[in-house]
Short mmCIF file of C-alpha atoms and ligand atoms in Angstrom, two decimals:
data_model
loop_
_atom_site.label_atom_id
_atom_site.label_comp_id
_atom_site.label_asym_id
_atom_site.label_seq_id
_atom_site.Cartn_x
_atom_site.Cartn_y
_atom_site.Cartn_z
CA MET R 1390 0.01 -0.15 -0.04
CA SER R 1391 0.95 3.62 -0.40
CA ALA R 1392 2.54 5.15 2.61
CA ALA R 1393 0.20 8.11 2.54
CA PRO R 1394 -3.36 6.88 1.00
CA ALA R 1395 -4.79 9.58 -1.03
CA SER R 1396 -8.24 9.01 0.84
CA ARG R 1397 -7.60 11.45 3.86
CA PRO R 1398 -4.29 13.37 5.07
CA VAL R 1399 -1.43 12.10 7.04
CA ALA R 1400 -2.96 12.49 10.61
CA VAL R 1401 -0.34 13.50 13.35
CA ILE R 1402 -1.33 12.86 16.78
CA GLY R 1403 0.58 15.38 18.99
CA GLY R 1404 1.14 19.14 18.25
CA GLY R 1405 4.55 19.53 19.99
CA ILE R 1406 7.38 20.56 18.05
CA GLY R 1407 7.90 16.80 16.59
CA GLY R 1408 4.27 16.89 15.43
CA LEU R 1409 3.93 20.21 14.21
CA ALA R 1410 7.30 20.00 12.32
CA THR R 1411 6.16 16.41 11.13
CA ALA R 1412 3.22 17.82 9.50
CA LEU R 1413 5.29 20.87 8.08
CA ALA R 1414 7.67 18.49 6.45
CA LEU R 1415 4.87 16.20 5.17
CA ARG R 1416 3.30 19.40 3.55
CA ALA R 1417 7.03 20.55 2.03
CA HIS R 1418 6.95 16.85 0.46
CA GLY R 1419 3.44 17.65 -1.35
CA LEU R 1420 1.53 15.55 1.26
CA ASP R 1421 -1.81 16.61 3.24
CA ALA R 1422 -1.60 16.46 6.92
CA ALA R 1423 -3.61 17.07 10.05
CA VAL R 1424 -2.37 17.38 13.59
CA TYR R 1425 -4.42 16.19 16.51
CA GLU R 1426 -3.28 17.84 19.83
CA GLN R 1427 -5.02 16.87 23.29
CA ALA R 1428 -4.51 20.55 24.57
CA GLU R 1429 -6.74 23.35 24.15
CA ALA R 1430 -4.16 25.43 22.53
CA PHE R 1431 -0.66 24.92 21.10
CA ALA R 1432 1.63 25.67 23.87
CA GLU R 1433 4.99 24.82 25.43
CA VAL R 1434 6.27 25.35 29.09
CA GLY R 1435 7.71 28.71 29.82
CA ALA R 1436 11.23 27.82 29.36
CA GLY R 1437 13.99 27.74 26.78
CA ILE R 1438 15.22 25.40 24.26
CA GLN R 1439 18.45 25.00 22.27
CA ILE R 1440 18.31 24.19 18.63
CA THR R 1441 21.73 22.95 17.32
CA PRO R 1442 22.86 23.41 13.76
CA ASN R 1443 21.31 19.55 12.86
CA GLY R 1444 17.99 20.78 14.03
CA ALA R 1445 18.35 24.35 12.39
CA ARG R 1446 18.83 22.67 9.22
CA VAL R 1447 15.11 21.19 9.44
CA LEU R 1448 13.71 24.53 10.12
CA ASN R 1449 15.64 26.13 7.20
CA ALA R 1450 14.40 23.56 4.90
CA LEU R 1451 10.64 24.23 5.97
CA GLY R 1452 11.34 27.68 5.04
CA LEU R 1453 11.56 29.01 8.63
CA GLU R 1454 14.97 30.36 8.54
CA ASP R 1455 13.63 34.04 8.77
CA ALA R 1456 11.57 33.42 11.19
CA ALA R 1457 14.02 31.33 13.48
CA ALA R 1458 16.51 34.28 13.02
CA ALA R 1459 13.98 36.74 14.05
CA LYS R 1460 12.99 34.86 17.38
CA GLY R 1461 16.47 32.89 18.08
CA LEU R 1462 19.08 34.05 19.80
CA PRO R 1463 22.74 32.78 18.60
CA LEU R 1464 25.28 31.16 21.30
CA GLU R 1465 28.72 31.93 20.87
CA ALA R 1466 30.19 29.17 23.10
CA VAL R 1467 29.60 26.39 25.50
CA GLU R 1468 31.51 27.32 28.90
CA PRO R 1469 31.83 24.30 31.37
CA MET R 1470 31.94 25.78 34.82
CA ASP R 1471 33.33 24.56 38.30
CA GLY R 1472 29.78 24.61 39.89
CA LEU R 1473 31.29 25.10 43.34
CA SER R 1474 34.13 27.53 43.15
CA GLY R 1475 32.24 29.46 40.10
CA ARG R 1476 35.33 29.40 38.07
CA ARG R 1477 35.04 28.86 34.26
CA VAL R 1478 37.10 25.51 33.26
CA ALA R 1479 36.97 25.85 29.65
CA ARG R 1480 35.39 27.87 26.71
CA PHE R 1481 34.35 25.98 23.42
CA ASP R 1482 33.43 28.02 20.94
CA LEU R 1483 30.46 27.23 18.82
CA GLY R 1484 31.34 29.60 15.78
CA GLY R 1485 33.46 29.63 12.41
CA GLN R 1486 31.63 26.36 11.55
CA PRO R 1487 29.38 25.72 8.15
CA GLY R 1488 25.49 25.78 8.47
CA PRO R 1489 23.29 27.66 10.64
CA PRO R 1490 24.23 28.88 13.92
CA TYR R 1491 23.24 27.12 17.29
CA ARG R 1492 20.45 29.43 18.76
CA VAL R 1493 18.34 29.66 21.77
CA PHE R 1494 14.63 30.07 21.83
CA HIS R 1495 11.67 30.40 23.85
CA ARG R 1496 9.72 27.40 23.48
CA ALA R 1497 6.65 29.11 23.08
CA ASP R 1498 8.12 31.30 20.35
CA LEU R 1499 9.39 28.10 18.40
CA ILE R 1500 5.87 26.49 19.05
CA ASP R 1501 4.25 29.88 17.57
CA ILE R 1502 6.58 29.72 14.28
CA LEU R 1503 5.57 26.13 13.94
CA ALA R 1504 1.81 26.49 14.52
CA GLY R 1505 1.62 29.54 12.54
CA ALA R 1506 3.11 28.30 9.42
CA ALA R 1507 1.38 25.05 9.76
CA ARG R 1508 -2.08 27.11 9.91
CA ALA R 1509 -0.71 29.18 6.77
CA ARG R 1510 0.51 25.84 4.84
CA GLY R 1511 -3.22 24.24 4.92
CA VAL R 1512 -2.35 21.66 7.90
CA GLY R 1513 -5.60 20.63 9.32
CA LEU R 1514 -4.94 21.85 13.14
CA HIS R 1515 -7.50 20.11 15.71
CA LEU R 1516 -7.22 20.87 19.35
CA GLY R 1517 -8.89 19.46 22.22
CA ALA R 1518 -8.54 16.25 20.18
CA ARG R 1519 -7.27 13.69 22.89
CA ILE R 1520 -6.84 10.16 21.35
CA ALA R 1521 -7.38 7.32 23.89
CA ALA R 1522 -6.51 4.53 21.37
CA VAL R 1523 -5.44 4.02 17.82
CA ALA R 1524 -5.69 1.22 15.87
CA PRO R 1525 -2.99 -0.61 13.93
CA THR R 1526 -4.46 0.59 10.72
CA GLY R 1527 -4.05 4.14 11.95
CA ALA R 1528 -7.98 4.59 12.79
CA PHE R 1529 -8.70 6.35 15.54
CA GLU R 1530 -11.43 8.64 17.60
CA ALA R 1531 -10.68 12.13 19.04
CA GLY R 1532 -13.53 13.87 20.40
CA PRO R 1533 -15.81 14.55 17.66
CA TRP R 1534 -13.46 13.40 15.13
CA ARG R 1535 -13.71 9.79 13.55
CA VAL R 1536 -10.39 9.25 11.61
CA PRO R 1537 -10.48 6.37 9.16
CA PRO R 1538 -7.51 4.10 8.46
CA GLY R 1539 -4.59 5.84 6.94
CA LEU R 1540 -0.94 6.61 7.95
CA THR R 1541 -0.91 7.96 11.39
CA VAL R 1542 2.12 9.28 13.14
CA GLY R 1543 2.51 9.00 16.79
CA ALA R 1544 4.43 12.17 17.73
CA ASP R 1545 2.41 12.17 21.20
CA GLY R 1546 5.33 12.32 23.47
CA VAL R 1547 7.13 10.35 26.01
CA ARG R 1548 3.55 8.71 27.26
CA SER R 1549 2.84 7.73 23.29
CA ARG R 1550 -0.47 5.90 23.00
CA VAL R 1551 0.90 4.74 19.57
CA ARG R 1552 4.23 3.52 20.65
CA PRO R 1553 2.49 0.59 22.54
CA VAL R 1554 0.63 -0.75 19.22
CA LEU R 1555 4.15 -0.98 17.42
CA ASP R 1556 6.21 -1.88 20.15
CA GLY R 1557 4.30 -3.69 22.60
CA PRO R 1558 3.87 -2.24 26.32
CA GLY R 1559 6.57 -1.15 28.32
CA ASP R 1560 7.14 1.59 30.67
CA PRO R 1561 9.65 4.34 30.74
CA VAL R 1562 12.05 3.86 33.88
CA PHE R 1563 12.95 6.77 36.13
CA THR R 1564 16.48 7.72 35.93
CA GLY R 1565 16.85 8.72 39.42
CA GLN R 1566 17.37 12.16 38.26
CA VAL R 1567 14.82 15.41 38.08
CA ALA R 1568 15.29 18.40 36.40
CA TRP R 1569 13.99 21.90 37.50
CA ARG R 1570 13.41 24.50 34.74
CA ALA R 1571 12.67 28.48 35.59
CA VAL R 1572 13.36 31.82 33.51
CA VAL R 1573 14.38 34.59 35.55
CA GLU R 1574 15.06 38.56 34.59
CA GLY R 1575 18.53 39.20 33.95
CA GLU R 1576 21.30 39.66 31.33
CA ALA R 1577 23.78 36.92 30.34
CA PRO R 1578 26.39 36.57 27.85
CA PRO R 1579 25.67 34.46 24.61
CA VAL R 1580 26.87 31.33 25.84
CA ALA R 1581 25.66 28.11 27.79
CA ARG R 1582 27.26 27.44 30.96
CA ILE R 1583 27.18 24.15 32.43
CA TRP R 1584 27.67 24.50 36.36
CA MET R 1585 28.91 21.20 37.56
CA ALA R 1586 28.91 19.81 41.01
CA PRO R 1587 28.80 16.43 42.66
CA GLY R 1588 25.27 14.79 42.20
CA ARG R 1589 23.87 17.99 40.59
CA HIS R 1590 24.14 20.52 37.68
CA VAL R 1591 22.83 23.49 36.28
CA VAL R 1592 22.59 24.76 32.89
CA THR R 1593 22.15 28.42 32.08
CA TYR R 1594 22.01 30.50 29.00
CA PRO R 1595 20.28 33.81 27.95
CA LEU R 1596 16.79 34.04 26.25
CA PRO R 1597 15.83 36.86 23.92
CA GLY R 1598 14.35 39.58 25.78
CA GLY R 1599 16.85 40.26 28.66
CA ARG R 1600 15.82 36.63 30.27
CA VAL R 1601 18.10 33.92 31.59
CA ASN R 1602 17.11 30.23 31.13
CA ILE R 1603 17.95 27.69 33.88
CA VAL R 1604 17.65 23.95 33.84
CA ALA R 1605 18.82 22.68 37.23
CA VAL R 1606 19.36 18.84 37.62
CA GLN R 1607 19.54 17.01 40.89
CA GLU R 1608 19.98 12.96 41.37
CA ARG R 1609 17.40 11.91 43.59
CA ARG R 1610 16.00 8.33 44.25
CA GLU R 1611 12.29 8.89 43.98
CA TRP R 1612 10.25 10.37 41.49
CA THR R 1613 6.13 10.09 43.33
CA ALA R 1614 4.23 12.61 41.52
CA GLU R 1615 1.51 11.08 39.01
CA GLY R 1616 2.41 13.35 36.07
CA TRP R 1617 5.93 14.11 34.50
CA HIS R 1618 6.36 17.52 35.69
CA ARG R 1619 4.49 19.74 38.22
CA GLU R 1620 4.75 23.16 39.60
CA ALA R 1621 7.36 23.16 42.05
CA ASP R 1622 8.37 25.39 45.06
CA PRO R 1623 10.96 28.08 44.49
CA GLY R 1624 12.37 27.51 48.20
CA ASP R 1625 12.88 23.74 47.51
CA LEU R 1626 14.98 24.74 44.33
CA ARG R 1627 17.26 26.77 46.25
CA HIS R 1628 17.61 24.43 49.10
CA VAL R 1629 18.63 21.73 46.55
CA PHE R 1630 21.35 23.85 45.03
CA ARG R 1631 22.37 25.56 48.08
CA GLY R 1632 26.14 25.37 48.41
CA MET R 1633 26.84 25.83 44.79
CA THR R 1634 28.69 29.29 43.67
CA GLY R 1635 26.85 32.34 44.15
CA ARG R 1636 26.97 32.99 40.50
CA VAL R 1637 24.21 30.36 40.39
CA THR R 1638 22.30 30.80 43.98
CA GLY R 1639 22.24 34.28 42.73
CA LEU R 1640 20.16 33.59 39.50
CA LEU R 1641 18.53 31.08 41.99
CA ALA R 1642 17.36 33.67 44.30
CA LYS R 1643 15.50 35.24 41.78
CA VAL R 1644 13.40 32.35 40.61
CA ASP R 1645 9.48 33.00 41.42
CA ARG R 1646 7.95 30.12 39.57
CA CYS R 1647 9.44 26.82 38.73
CA LEU R 1648 8.43 23.38 37.23
CA VAL R 1649 10.32 20.15 38.03
CA TRP R 1650 10.31 17.08 35.51
CA GLY R 1651 11.14 13.35 36.58
CA LEU R 1652 13.71 12.27 33.91
CA PHE R 1653 12.80 8.79 32.44
CA ARG R 1654 14.51 6.30 30.33
CA HIS R 1655 12.80 4.63 27.63
CA PRO R 1656 14.63 2.16 25.41
CA VAL R 1657 14.55 3.49 21.52
CA ALA R 1658 11.67 1.83 19.91
CA GLY R 1659 12.43 -1.39 18.14
CA VAL R 1660 9.66 -0.90 15.52
CA TRP R 1661 9.10 2.46 13.98
CA HIS R 1662 6.77 1.87 11.53
CA ARG R 1663 4.17 -0.90 10.28
CA SER R 1664 1.45 -1.04 7.55
CA SER R 1665 -1.61 -2.97 8.30
CA GLY R 1666 -4.67 -3.23 5.99
CA ASP R 1667 -5.78 0.14 4.59
CA GLY R 1668 -3.17 2.10 6.74
CA ALA R 1669 -0.40 2.42 8.97
CA LEU R 1670 1.32 3.71 12.01
CA ALA R 1671 4.89 5.51 12.46
CA LEU R 1672 6.65 7.44 15.54
CA ALA R 1673 8.56 10.28 15.52
CA GLY R 1674 10.25 12.33 18.11
CA ASP R 1675 10.06 11.51 21.85
CA ALA R 1676 7.51 9.00 21.31
CA ALA R 1677 10.25 6.79 19.53
CA HIS R 1678 13.12 7.72 21.55
CA PRO R 1679 12.67 9.75 24.60
CA THR R 1680 16.01 11.74 25.25
CA LEU R 1681 17.59 13.15 28.42
CA PRO R 1682 18.38 16.68 28.16
CA PHE R 1683 21.93 16.45 28.72
CA LEU R 1684 22.96 16.99 25.20
CA ALA R 1685 20.09 19.18 24.45
CA GLN R 1686 18.59 16.70 21.33
CA GLY R 1687 15.22 15.80 21.98
CA ALA R 1688 13.96 18.38 20.12
CA ASN R 1689 16.63 18.37 17.53
CA LEU R 1690 15.86 14.71 16.91
CA ALA R 1691 12.45 15.41 16.61
CA LEU R 1692 13.02 17.93 13.81
CA GLU R 1693 14.93 15.26 12.11
CA ASP R 1694 12.70 12.58 12.37
CA ALA R 1695 10.05 14.71 10.89
CA TRP R 1696 12.01 15.46 7.75
CA VAL R 1697 13.20 11.69 7.19
CA LEU R 1698 9.66 10.35 7.90
CA ALA R 1699 8.32 12.99 5.52
CA ARG R 1700 11.21 12.08 2.65
CA HIS R 1701 10.08 8.52 2.95
CA ALA R 1702 6.31 8.90 3.11
CA ALA R 1703 6.65 10.79 -0.17
CA SER R 1704 8.47 7.83 -1.86
CA GLY R 1705 5.50 5.53 -1.23
CA THR R 1706 6.96 3.57 1.85
CA LEU R 1707 8.23 4.01 5.28
CA ASP R 1708 9.75 0.80 5.33
CA ALA R 1709 13.26 1.84 5.73
CA TYR R 1710 12.48 5.11 7.90
CA GLY R 1711 13.33 3.45 11.19
CA SER R 1712 16.56 1.83 9.95
CA GLU R 1713 17.59 5.22 9.09
CA ARG R 1714 17.06 6.90 12.03
CA ARG R 1715 17.75 4.32 14.85
CA ARG R 1716 21.40 4.01 14.90
CA ARG R 1717 21.92 8.15 14.78
CA VAL R 1718 19.22 8.47 17.78
CA SER R 1719 20.71 6.00 19.59
CA ARG R 1720 24.28 7.69 19.53
CA ALA R 1721 22.94 10.80 20.40
CA ILE R 1722 21.33 9.05 23.74
CA GLU R 1723 24.25 7.32 24.76
CA ALA R 1724 26.15 10.75 24.33
CA ALA R 1725 23.43 12.54 26.54
CA ASN R 1726 23.89 9.75 28.75
CA ALA R 1727 27.69 9.91 29.37
CA ASN R 1728 27.13 13.77 30.10
CA ALA R 1729 24.72 12.90 32.98
CA ARG R 1730 27.57 10.79 34.50
CA ASN R 1731 30.21 13.42 33.89
CA TYR R 1732 28.63 16.41 34.99
CA HIS R 1733 27.93 14.93 38.56
CA LEU R 1734 31.26 13.35 39.07
CA ARG R 1735 32.57 13.25 43.00
CA GLU R 1736 35.94 13.56 44.14
CA PRO R 1737 38.57 12.35 43.43
CA ALA R 1738 37.18 11.95 40.03
CA ARG R 1739 35.90 15.52 39.83
CA SER R 1740 39.01 17.33 39.82
CA ALA R 1741 41.01 15.34 37.94
CA ALA R 1742 38.08 15.61 35.33
CA LEU R 1743 37.95 19.35 35.62
CA MET R 1744 41.82 19.57 35.17
CA ALA R 1745 41.66 17.48 31.95
CA LEU R 1746 38.97 19.52 30.70
CA GLY R 1747 40.64 22.77 31.08
CA ALA R 1748 43.66 21.46 29.27
CA ILE R 1749 41.42 20.46 26.64
CA GLY R 1750 40.20 24.15 26.44
CA ARG R 1751 43.30 25.76 26.66
CA VAL R 1752 45.05 23.28 23.81
CA ALA R 1753 42.02 22.91 21.65
CA PRO R 1754 39.00 25.18 21.91
CA GLY R 1755 37.67 23.96 19.03
CA ALA R 1756 37.54 20.45 20.54
CA PHE R 1757 33.88 20.70 21.59
CA MET R 1758 32.64 21.15 17.83
CA GLY R 1759 35.25 18.48 16.58
CA ARG R 1760 33.70 15.80 19.00
CA LEU R 1761 30.15 16.74 18.19
CA ARG R 1762 30.79 17.14 14.41
CA TRP R 1763 28.82 14.05 13.72
CA LEU R 1764 25.91 15.40 15.66
CA TYR R 1765 26.15 18.95 14.45
CA GLY R 1766 27.49 18.43 11.04
CA HIS R 1767 24.63 16.22 9.85
CA ASP R 1768 22.20 17.25 7.26
CA VAL R 1769 19.26 15.25 7.03
CA THR R 1770 17.87 17.42 4.49
CA ALA R 1771 20.66 17.07 2.10
C1 FAD M 2265 14.43 20.11 31.28
C2 FAD M 2265 14.76 19.75 29.60
C3 FAD M 2265 15.11 20.72 28.70
C4 FAD M 2265 15.31 20.15 27.60
N1 FAD M 2265 16.28 20.88 26.57
C5 FAD M 2265 16.38 20.77 25.47
C6 FAD M 2265 17.00 21.34 24.50
O1 FAD M 2265 17.56 22.44 24.86
N2 FAD M 2265 16.91 21.17 23.31
C7 FAD M 2265 16.29 19.85 22.57
O2 FAD M 2265 16.40 19.50 21.29
N3 FAD M 2265 15.79 19.45 23.58
C8 FAD M 2265 15.66 19.49 24.68
N4 FAD M 2265 14.60 18.72 25.75
C9 FAD M 2265 13.87 17.68 25.07
C10 FAD M 2265 12.70 18.28 24.42
O3 FAD M 2265 11.82 18.93 25.30
C11 FAD M 2265 11.64 16.97 23.90
O4 FAD M 2265 12.78 16.19 23.27
C12 FAD M 2265 10.85 17.43 22.78
O5 FAD M 2265 10.06 18.54 23.32
C13 FAD M 2265 10.05 16.21 22.20
O6 FAD M 2265 9.34 16.87 21.27
P1 FAD M 2265 7.69 15.90 20.92
O7 FAD M 2265 7.07 16.58 19.84
O8 FAD M 2265 8.58 14.43 20.46
O9 FAD M 2265 7.05 15.55 22.30
P2 FAD M 2265 6.50 16.67 23.31
O10 FAD M 2265 6.83 17.83 23.45
O11 FAD M 2265 6.05 15.83 24.57
O12 FAD M 2265 4.91 16.94 22.44
C14 FAD M 2265 3.74 15.73 22.49
C15 FAD M 2265 2.58 16.39 22.09
O13 FAD M 2265 1.55 15.49 22.29
C16 FAD M 2265 0.30 15.77 22.87
N5 FAD M 2265 -0.02 14.41 23.10
C17 FAD M 2265 0.11 13.58 24.10
N6 FAD M 2265 -0.69 12.63 24.03
C18 FAD M 2265 -1.53 12.78 23.43
C19 FAD M 2265 -3.03 12.09 22.89
N7 FAD M 2265 -3.23 11.01 23.66
N8 FAD M 2265 -3.91 12.73 22.11
C20 FAD M 2265 -3.12 13.87 21.70
N9 FAD M 2265 -2.45 14.56 21.88
C21 FAD M 2265 -1.57 14.20 22.76
C22 FAD M 2265 0.98 16.70 23.85
O14 FAD M 2265 -0.25 17.12 24.84
C23 FAD M 2265 2.22 17.35 23.31
O15 FAD M 2265 1.49 18.55 22.89
C24 FAD M 2265 14.53 19.20 27.01
C25 FAD M 2265 14.02 18.49 27.79
C26 FAD M 2265 13.87 18.52 29.43
C27 FAD M 2265 12.84 17.78 30.01
#
């Protein structure tokens, strides 16, 4: 069967970054698409997001280069910092590479760009459309909508309803880490700083409009909340990260609203696509591969998935889609997992690691980009 029967648009479940980008990529490849999102509005949490050159190439291919340039803030460097003393350990320049810049966005701005383009390009946008179950043929019901068999893409995040139909049951596992997020008023240089301390780290970077984004990660045994994230007490945030350098605690002192996430690991999906009868299912983004945030790649990989999925769908079959994506996505996830360990080292490994990092920064300031060329240099749109 054709991957995208002409009888109905490709249905995309989930209107996050992955789902909206998938719908836009399908349109860019000449296919009709409709998005079904459970929320009443396209919205994202009030936090920042880093879009690295590999993800930015997809935004450019979707014709969103000007919008991204208008709303994003280019970063010049990544700076690993000693989270206890406040000392800069190294500076790794992000510039001087071919391709689009590494930018940071307010998430709401990125969602606005994607949703606005989807609306302008004739993507059917259905809000308040919560999908309880989906058939292997891609048929589903959502509120008043009865969607017949056809190609349906699950871009419905970590708790995907589509993934179990393809990959069987399986629950994500708590990693023993939680991430607090907050945005505060303030100016910061155009760099991403990683403040490393035993069992904890904090990432800070500027956002457009004189704001600073904070992601603070803590090792913790349990996550008992029912949801994946919840509103948290800024006092608890300050308590957990007390003892870090005043450069960090000074920022945390300004937090008046924060959210905390349980971080979960889920193996990369084994099956990314299957045809059945008159339709088919496929996965994209966190639904296929939840990604810990320690390499800032979850949304970037979702953007890549969107383009690759659309290219295969337009060719008439998605059979090779999963095999094209799985190895790259797994490599990125392993690299993120390694960062989780390295950022939280305890003595004596910590001092040795900071010293080694400092030496690399002095001798080879281009090392960061060099080590991640496979990631940032990749162009799924080529
Ligand atoms: C602290 C933190 C920092 C991060 N920082 C970065 C970063 O800097 N750069 C980066 O690339 N990534 C980052 N990530 C990861 C990134 O946020 C995710 O990987 C990305 O948002 C996944 O997008 P998605 O569209 O696949 O899923 P989601 O954003 O989870 O979207 C899924 C959508 O599906 C909808 N949905 C779910 N179930 C249903 C249903 N049954 N019916 C209808 N709709 C449904 C949801 O409402 C939601 O809108 C970070 C993550 C965390 C936790």
